[in-house]
């Protein structure tokens, strides 16, 4: 059987593409090396709680079209992400806002906060921030940087803040209002019943082979499809011939606890260097769960090595230069579309993955 498309990876990019291709009468086969669909947005039921098995995902977007798009598959709840940061014995609200500043400096007004931050920035003489450290310092001043950014970032990325790109910290809002919403986006929520459901809906009526590795599959089925949508690691596709790209991996230590509420919030970040994990997720709070037990996950960040799960591309200068070279090779693979966080080596949020998938669909069918 020959298909129009072989889709490698049943995550968000691959599943959107599969859904749209099928809608247009194309034949599609989806394969995934894991024993389940949904990629890293996969959720698993533990004690009646949807556990985000590959890390917490909070859907947020300012794009009405994308919001409507995901809502055709599943309804979303009204969860708003408002993480807490723990630094030694101090506790702060995130993102950086008036609640954070009033706690840090015992002040009350935006004017007071601005004066303190401006004074700290003036002592630095940074004109054009060149890296994450300079960006963070010139945005939030030294206290916020030292207590809430430096340790967390260096744990998460395993690199000095001076070696990281500024854009990573620009993901976070910084505001002088008492607003703990982690995102500025107009739409936000968690799919009711878990993320896996979205992908199940997208892949309804589509042939899916799980536990199927592309490298093996293509040897036994070299002509299975006219075109391939590849959402695995870009450098792996090319057998690392130009060298390996770097990724960050995360290890989760999951625990089922015999209490109904462990930390009172879905996300608590541990921003000091000496605590080995970056954050603890308490999954039930994403869905306002009332279960008698709770499931928590401690996140330990590490450099990716063969056999681990790749989560974050490391978009520093070296990797970006290497990825540009791989993309030249990719452009010559006329029958392959590369997509998703791994296929594009981009720190995409979910809404941006969908945008990219729909653009790929447009490129193919319009
Ligand atoms: N960050 C930080 N302190 C925090 C939370 C985040 O310094 O308490 C920085 C850190 O550099 C991180 C970046 O902000 O890599 C982006 O955080 P985000 O929560 O968007 O990361 P994700 O949820 O994608 O892992």
Coordinates of C-alpha atoms and ligand atoms in Angstrom, one line a residue:
X1 CA 0.0 0.0 0.0
X2 CA 1.4 3.4 -1.0
X3 CA 0.3 6.5 0.9
X4 CA 0.4 10.1 -0.1
X5 CA 2.1 11.0 3.2
X6 CA 4.1 9.1 5.8
X7 CA 4.1 11.2 8.9
X8 CA 6.9 10.5 11.3
X9 CA 5.9 11.5 14.8
X10 CA 2.4 11.6 16.3
X11 CA 2.9 14.8 18.2
X12 CA 1.1 18.1 17.6
X13 CA 2.8 19.0 14.3
X14 CA 2.4 15.6 12.7
X15 CA -1.2 15.2 13.9
X16 CA -2.3 18.6 12.6
X17 CA -0.8 17.8 9.3
X18 CA -2.3 14.3 9.2
X19 CA -5.8 15.7 10.1
X20 CA -5.6 18.4 7.4
X21 CA -4.2 16.1 4.7
X22 CA -6.9 13.5 5.4
X23 CA -9.6 16.2 5.2
X24 CA -8.3 17.0 1.7
X25 CA -8.7 13.3 0.6
X26 CA -5.1 12.3 1.0
X27 CA -4.0 9.0 2.3
X28 CA -1.8 9.2 5.4
X29 CA 0.2 6.8 7.6
X30 CA 1.4 8.1 10.9
X31 CA 4.2 6.3 12.7
X32 CA 5.7 7.0 16.2
X33 CA 8.5 5.3 18.0
X34 CA 6.8 5.6 21.3
X35 CA 4.0 3.2 22.3
X36 CA 1.5 6.0 22.4
X37 CA 0.4 9.0 20.3
X38 CA 0.5 12.7 21.2
X39 CA 4.3 13.2 21.5
X40 CA 5.3 15.4 24.4
X41 CA 1.8 16.6 25.1
X42 CA 0.8 13.1 26.0
X43 CA -1.2 12.9 29.3
X44 CA -1.6 9.7 31.3
X45 CA -4.3 8.9 33.8
X46 CA -2.8 8.2 37.3
X47 CA -5.2 8.0 40.2
X48 CA -7.8 9.8 38.1
X49 CA -5.4 12.7 37.5
X50 CA -4.1 13.6 34.0
X51 CA -0.4 13.5 34.4
X52 CA 1.7 15.5 31.9
X53 CA 4.1 12.8 31.3
X54 CA 6.7 14.8 29.3
X55 CA 6.5 18.0 31.2
X56 CA 3.8 20.5 32.0
X57 CA 1.9 22.0 29.0
X58 CA -0.3 25.1 29.3
X59 CA -2.0 26.1 26.1
X60 CA -1.9 29.8 25.5
X61 CA -2.3 32.0 22.3
X62 CA -3.2 35.4 21.2
X63 CA -4.3 34.1 17.8
X64 CA -8.0 33.7 17.6
X65 CA -7.8 31.4 14.6
X66 CA -5.6 29.0 16.5
X67 CA -7.7 29.1 19.6
X68 CA -10.8 28.3 17.5
X69 CA -8.8 25.6 15.7
X70 CA -7.9 23.7 18.9
X71 CA -11.4 24.2 20.3
X72 CA -12.9 22.2 17.4
X73 CA -11.2 19.1 18.9
X74 CA -11.8 19.6 22.6
X75 CA -13.1 22.1 25.2
X76 CA -10.6 24.0 27.4
X77 CA -11.0 24.8 31.0
X78 CA -10.3 28.3 32.6
X79 CA -6.9 27.4 34.1
X80 CA -4.5 30.4 34.3
X81 CA -0.9 29.7 34.9
X82 CA 0.5 31.6 38.0
X83 CA 3.6 29.9 39.1
X84 CA 5.2 30.4 42.5
X85 CA 9.0 30.8 42.9
X86 CA 10.8 29.5 46.0
X87 CA 14.2 31.0 46.7
X88 CA 15.7 29.7 50.0
X89 CA 13.0 30.4 52.6
X90 CA 11.4 33.2 50.4
X91 CA 8.4 32.8 48.3
X92 CA 7.5 35.0 45.3
X93 CA 4.8 35.3 42.6
X94 CA 5.8 34.9 39.0
X95 CA 6.0 36.3 36.4
X96 CA 7.9 39.4 37.6
X97 CA 5.1 41.7 38.7
X98 CA 4.0 44.0 41.5
X99 CA 3.4 41.0 43.8
X100 CA 7.0 39.9 43.3
X101 CA 8.4 43.4 43.8
X102 CA 6.3 44.2 46.8
X103 CA 7.5 41.0 48.5
X104 CA 11.1 41.5 47.5
X105 CA 11.4 45.2 48.7
X106 CA 8.5 45.7 51.0
X107 CA 7.0 48.4 48.8
X108 CA 3.6 49.0 47.4
X109 CA 3.4 51.2 44.3
X110 CA 4.6 50.8 40.8
X111 CA 6.6 54.1 41.2
X112 CA 8.5 52.7 44.1
X113 CA 9.3 49.5 42.2
X114 CA 10.4 51.4 39.1
X115 CA 12.7 53.6 41.2
X116 CA 14.4 50.5 42.7
X117 CA 14.8 48.7 39.4
X118 CA 16.0 51.8 37.6
X119 CA 18.6 52.5 40.2
X120 CA 19.9 48.9 39.9
X121 CA 19.9 49.1 36.1
X122 CA 21.7 52.5 36.2
X123 CA 24.6 50.8 38.0
X124 CA 25.1 48.3 35.2
X125 CA 25.5 50.5 32.1
X126 CA 24.2 47.9 29.7
X127 CA 23.1 49.5 26.5
X128 CA 22.3 46.7 24.1
X129 CA 21.7 43.4 25.9
X130 CA 23.9 40.7 24.2
X131 CA 22.9 37.7 26.2
X132 CA 20.3 36.4 28.7
X133 CA 22.2 37.8 31.7
X134 CA 22.3 41.3 30.3
X135 CA 18.7 41.1 29.1
X136 CA 17.5 39.9 32.5
X137 CA 19.6 42.5 34.4
X138 CA 18.5 45.4 32.2
X139 CA 14.9 44.4 32.5
X140 CA 14.5 43.5 36.2
X141 CA 17.6 44.7 38.0
X142 CA 20.1 42.8 40.1
X143 CA 17.8 41.4 42.9
X144 CA 15.3 39.8 40.7
X145 CA 18.1 38.4 38.5
X146 CA 20.1 36.9 41.4
X147 CA 17.1 35.4 43.2
X148 CA 14.7 34.4 40.6
X149 CA 16.5 34.1 37.3
X150 CA 20.2 33.2 37.5
X151 CA 20.0 29.9 39.4
X152 CA 16.9 28.6 37.7
X153 CA 18.2 29.4 34.2
X154 CA 21.6 27.9 34.8
X155 CA 20.0 24.7 36.2
X156 CA 17.6 24.5 33.3
X157 CA 20.1 25.1 30.5
X158 CA 23.3 23.9 32.1
X159 CA 25.1 27.0 30.9
X160 CA 26.1 30.3 32.2
X161 CA 23.5 33.0 31.6
X162 CA 26.1 35.0 29.6
X163 CA 26.2 32.1 27.1
X164 CA 22.4 32.0 26.5
X165 CA 20.4 33.9 24.0
X166 CA 18.3 36.9 25.3
X167 CA 15.1 35.7 23.7
X168 CA 14.6 32.9 26.3
X169 CA 14.0 35.4 29.1
X170 CA 11.8 37.6 26.8
X171 CA 9.3 34.7 26.9
X172 CA 8.2 35.9 30.3
X173 CA 6.1 38.9 31.0
X174 CA 7.5 41.7 33.2
X175 CA 4.9 44.1 34.4
X176 CA 4.1 46.8 37.0
X177 CA 0.6 45.6 37.8
X178 CA -0.5 43.1 40.4
X179 CA -1.1 40.4 37.8
X180 CA 0.2 36.9 38.3
X181 CA -0.8 35.5 34.9
X182 CA 2.3 34.0 33.5
X183 CA 1.2 34.8 30.0
X184 CA 0.1 37.9 28.2
X185 CA -2.0 35.9 25.7
X186 CA -5.7 36.5 25.2
X187 CA -6.6 32.8 25.3
X188 CA -5.4 30.2 27.8
X189 CA -6.4 26.9 29.3
X190 CA -6.0 23.1 29.7
X191 CA -8.0 20.7 27.5
X192 CA -10.7 19.1 29.6
X193 CA -9.9 15.4 29.8
X194 CA -6.3 15.8 28.9
X195 CA -4.1 16.7 25.9
X196 CA -4.1 13.2 24.5
X197 CA -7.7 13.7 23.6
X198 CA -6.9 16.5 21.1
X199 CA -4.5 14.3 19.3
X200 CA -6.9 11.3 19.4
X201 CA -9.5 13.5 17.7
X202 CA -7.1 14.7 15.1
X203 CA -6.0 11.2 14.3
X204 CA -9.5 9.7 14.2
X205 CA -9.8 7.4 11.2
X206 CA -6.1 7.7 10.4
X207 CA -3.8 4.7 10.4
X208 CA -1.2 5.0 13.2
X209 CA 1.6 2.6 13.9
X210 CA 3.1 3.1 17.4
X211 CA 6.4 1.5 18.6
X212 CA 7.6 2.1 15.1
X213 CA 11.0 3.6 14.6
X214 CA 11.5 5.5 11.3
X215 CA 15.1 4.4 10.8
X216 CA 14.0 0.8 10.7
X217 CA 10.7 1.4 9.0
X218 CA 12.2 3.1 6.0
X219 CA 14.6 0.2 5.4
X220 CA 11.7 -2.3 5.2
X221 CA 9.3 0.2 3.5
X222 CA 11.4 2.5 1.3
X223 CA 8.6 3.5 -1.0
X224 CA 5.7 3.6 1.3
X225 CA 4.7 7.2 0.6
X226 CA 5.2 10.0 -2.0
X227 CA 6.1 12.4 0.7
X228 CA 7.4 12.4 4.3
X229 CA 6.6 14.7 7.1
X230 CA 9.4 14.3 9.6
X231 CA 9.1 15.7 13.1
X232 CA 12.0 13.9 14.7
X233 CA 15.4 15.4 15.4
X234 CA 16.8 17.2 12.4
X235 CA 20.4 16.1 12.9
X236 CA 19.3 12.5 13.5
X237 CA 17.5 12.5 10.1
X238 CA 20.9 13.2 8.5
X239 CA 22.7 10.7 10.7
X240 CA 24.5 13.5 12.4
X241 CA 26.7 13.9 9.4
X242 CA 27.6 17.6 10.2
X243 CA 27.9 16.9 13.9
X244 CA 25.3 16.7 16.7
X245 CA 23.0 19.5 17.7
X246 CA 22.6 20.0 21.4
X247 CA 19.4 19.5 23.3
X248 CA 18.3 19.7 26.9
X249 CA 16.6 16.8 28.4
X250 CA 14.4 16.5 31.5
X251 CA 14.1 13.7 33.9
X252 CA 10.9 13.5 35.9
X253 CA 10.7 12.0 39.4
X254 CA 7.0 11.2 39.8
X255 CA 5.4 10.5 43.1
X256 CA 1.9 9.6 44.1
X257 CA 1.2 11.1 47.5
X258 CA -1.5 10.2 50.0
X259 CA -2.7 13.7 50.5
X260 CA -5.1 15.8 48.5
X261 CA -3.0 19.0 48.1
X262 CA 0.8 19.0 48.3
X263 CA 1.8 22.5 47.3
X264 CA -1.4 24.4 46.6
X265 CA -0.4 25.3 43.0
X266 CA 0.3 23.5 39.8
X267 CA 3.8 24.9 39.3
X268 CA 6.3 25.8 41.9
X269 CA 9.8 26.8 40.7
X270 CA 12.9 26.3 42.8
X271 CA 15.1 29.2 41.7
X272 CA 18.2 28.6 43.8
X273 CA 21.1 26.7 42.4
X274 CA 21.5 24.3 45.3
X275 CA 18.1 22.6 44.9
X276 CA 18.8 20.0 42.2
X277 CA 15.4 20.1 40.5
X278 CA 14.0 23.2 38.7
X279 CA 10.4 22.8 39.6
X280 CA 7.7 20.7 41.1
X281 CA 4.5 20.2 39.1
X282 CA 1.3 19.1 40.9
X283 CA -0.8 17.9 38.0
X284 CA -4.3 17.9 39.5
X285 CA -4.3 21.7 39.9
X286 CA -4.2 22.1 36.1
X287 CA -7.8 20.8 36.2
X288 CA -8.9 21.8 39.6
X289 CA -8.9 18.2 40.6
X290 CA -10.6 17.0 43.8
X291 CA -9.1 13.5 43.9
X292 CA -8.1 12.1 47.3
X293 CA -4.5 11.6 46.2
X294 CA -2.1 13.8 44.3
X295 CA 0.7 13.3 41.8
X296 CA 3.8 15.4 41.7
X297 CA 6.8 15.5 39.4
X298 CA 10.2 16.9 40.2
X299 CA 12.0 18.1 37.1
X300 CA 15.7 17.5 36.7
X301 CA 17.3 19.2 33.7
X302 CA 20.3 17.7 31.9
X303 CA 22.3 17.7 28.7
X304 CA 20.7 15.4 26.2
X305 CA 22.6 12.2 25.4
X306 CA 21.7 9.3 23.1
X307 CA 18.8 7.3 24.6
X308 CA 17.3 10.3 26.4
X309 CA 14.2 12.3 25.4
X310 CA 15.1 15.6 23.7
X311 CA 13.0 18.5 25.0
X312 CA 14.6 21.8 24.4
X313 CA 16.7 22.9 21.5
X314 CA 19.7 25.0 22.7
X315 CA 19.5 28.0 20.4
X316 CA 22.9 29.4 21.1
X317 CA 25.3 30.7 18.3
X318 CA 27.0 27.4 17.7
X319 CA 23.8 25.4 17.4
X320 CA 22.1 28.0 15.3
X321 CA 25.0 28.0 12.9
X322 CA 24.9 24.2 12.7
X323 CA 21.2 24.1 12.3
X324 CA 21.4 26.5 9.3
X325 CA 23.8 24.1 7.6
X326 CA 21.4 21.2 8.3
X327 CA 18.6 23.3 6.9
X328 CA 20.5 23.6 3.6
X329 CA 20.5 19.8 3.4
X330 CA 16.9 19.7 4.4
X331 CA 16.0 22.1 1.5
X332 CA 17.4 19.6 -0.9
X333 CA 15.1 16.8 0.4
X334 CA 12.2 17.9 -1.8
X335 CA 10.0 15.0 -0.7
X336 CA 10.4 15.8 3.0
X337 CA 8.7 18.4 5.2
X338 CA 10.5 19.0 8.5
X339 CA 8.4 20.3 11.3
X340 CA 7.9 20.7 15.1
X341 CA 10.3 21.6 17.9
X342 CA 12.8 18.9 16.9
X343 CA 12.4 19.0 13.1
X344 CA 12.9 22.8 13.1
X345 CA 15.1 23.0 16.1
X346 CA 13.0 25.8 17.5
X347 CA 11.8 26.5 21.0
X348 CA 8.2 26.5 19.8
X349 CA 5.1 26.9 22.1
X350 CA 2.2 24.7 21.1
X351 CA 0.3 27.5 19.3
X352 CA 3.3 28.2 17.2
X353 CA 3.6 24.5 16.3
X354 CA 0.1 24.6 15.0
X355 CA 0.7 27.8 13.1
X356 CA 3.8 26.1 11.5
X357 CA 1.8 22.9 10.7
X358 CA -1.0 24.9 9.1
X359 CA 1.6 26.8 7.0
X360 CA 3.1 23.6 5.9
X361 CA -0.4 22.4 4.9
X362 CA -0.9 25.6 3.0
X363 CA 2.4 25.1 1.2
X364 CA 1.3 21.7 0.2
X365 CA -2.3 22.1 -0.8
X366 CA -2.9 25.7 -1.8
Ligands
LIG1 N1 12.9 31.5 34.1 C1 13.6 32.0 35.3 N2 13.0 31.8 36.5 C2 11.8 31.2 36.6 C3 11.2 30.7 35.5 C4 11.7 30.9 34.2 O1 14.7 32.5 35.2 O2 11.4 31.0 37.8 C5 13.6 31.7 32.8 C6 14.5 30.6 32.5 O3 15.6 31.1 31.8 C7 13.7 29.8 31.5 C8 12.9 30.9 30.8 O4 12.7 31.8 31.8 O5 14.4 29.0 30.6 C9 11.6 30.4 30.1 O6 10.8 29.9 31.1 P1 9.5 29.1 30.7 O7 8.7 28.9 31.9 O8 8.9 29.8 29.5 O9 10.1 27.7 30.3 P2 9.3 26.3 29.9 O10 8.0 26.3 30.6 O11 9.2 26.3 28.4 O12 10.3 25.3 30.3

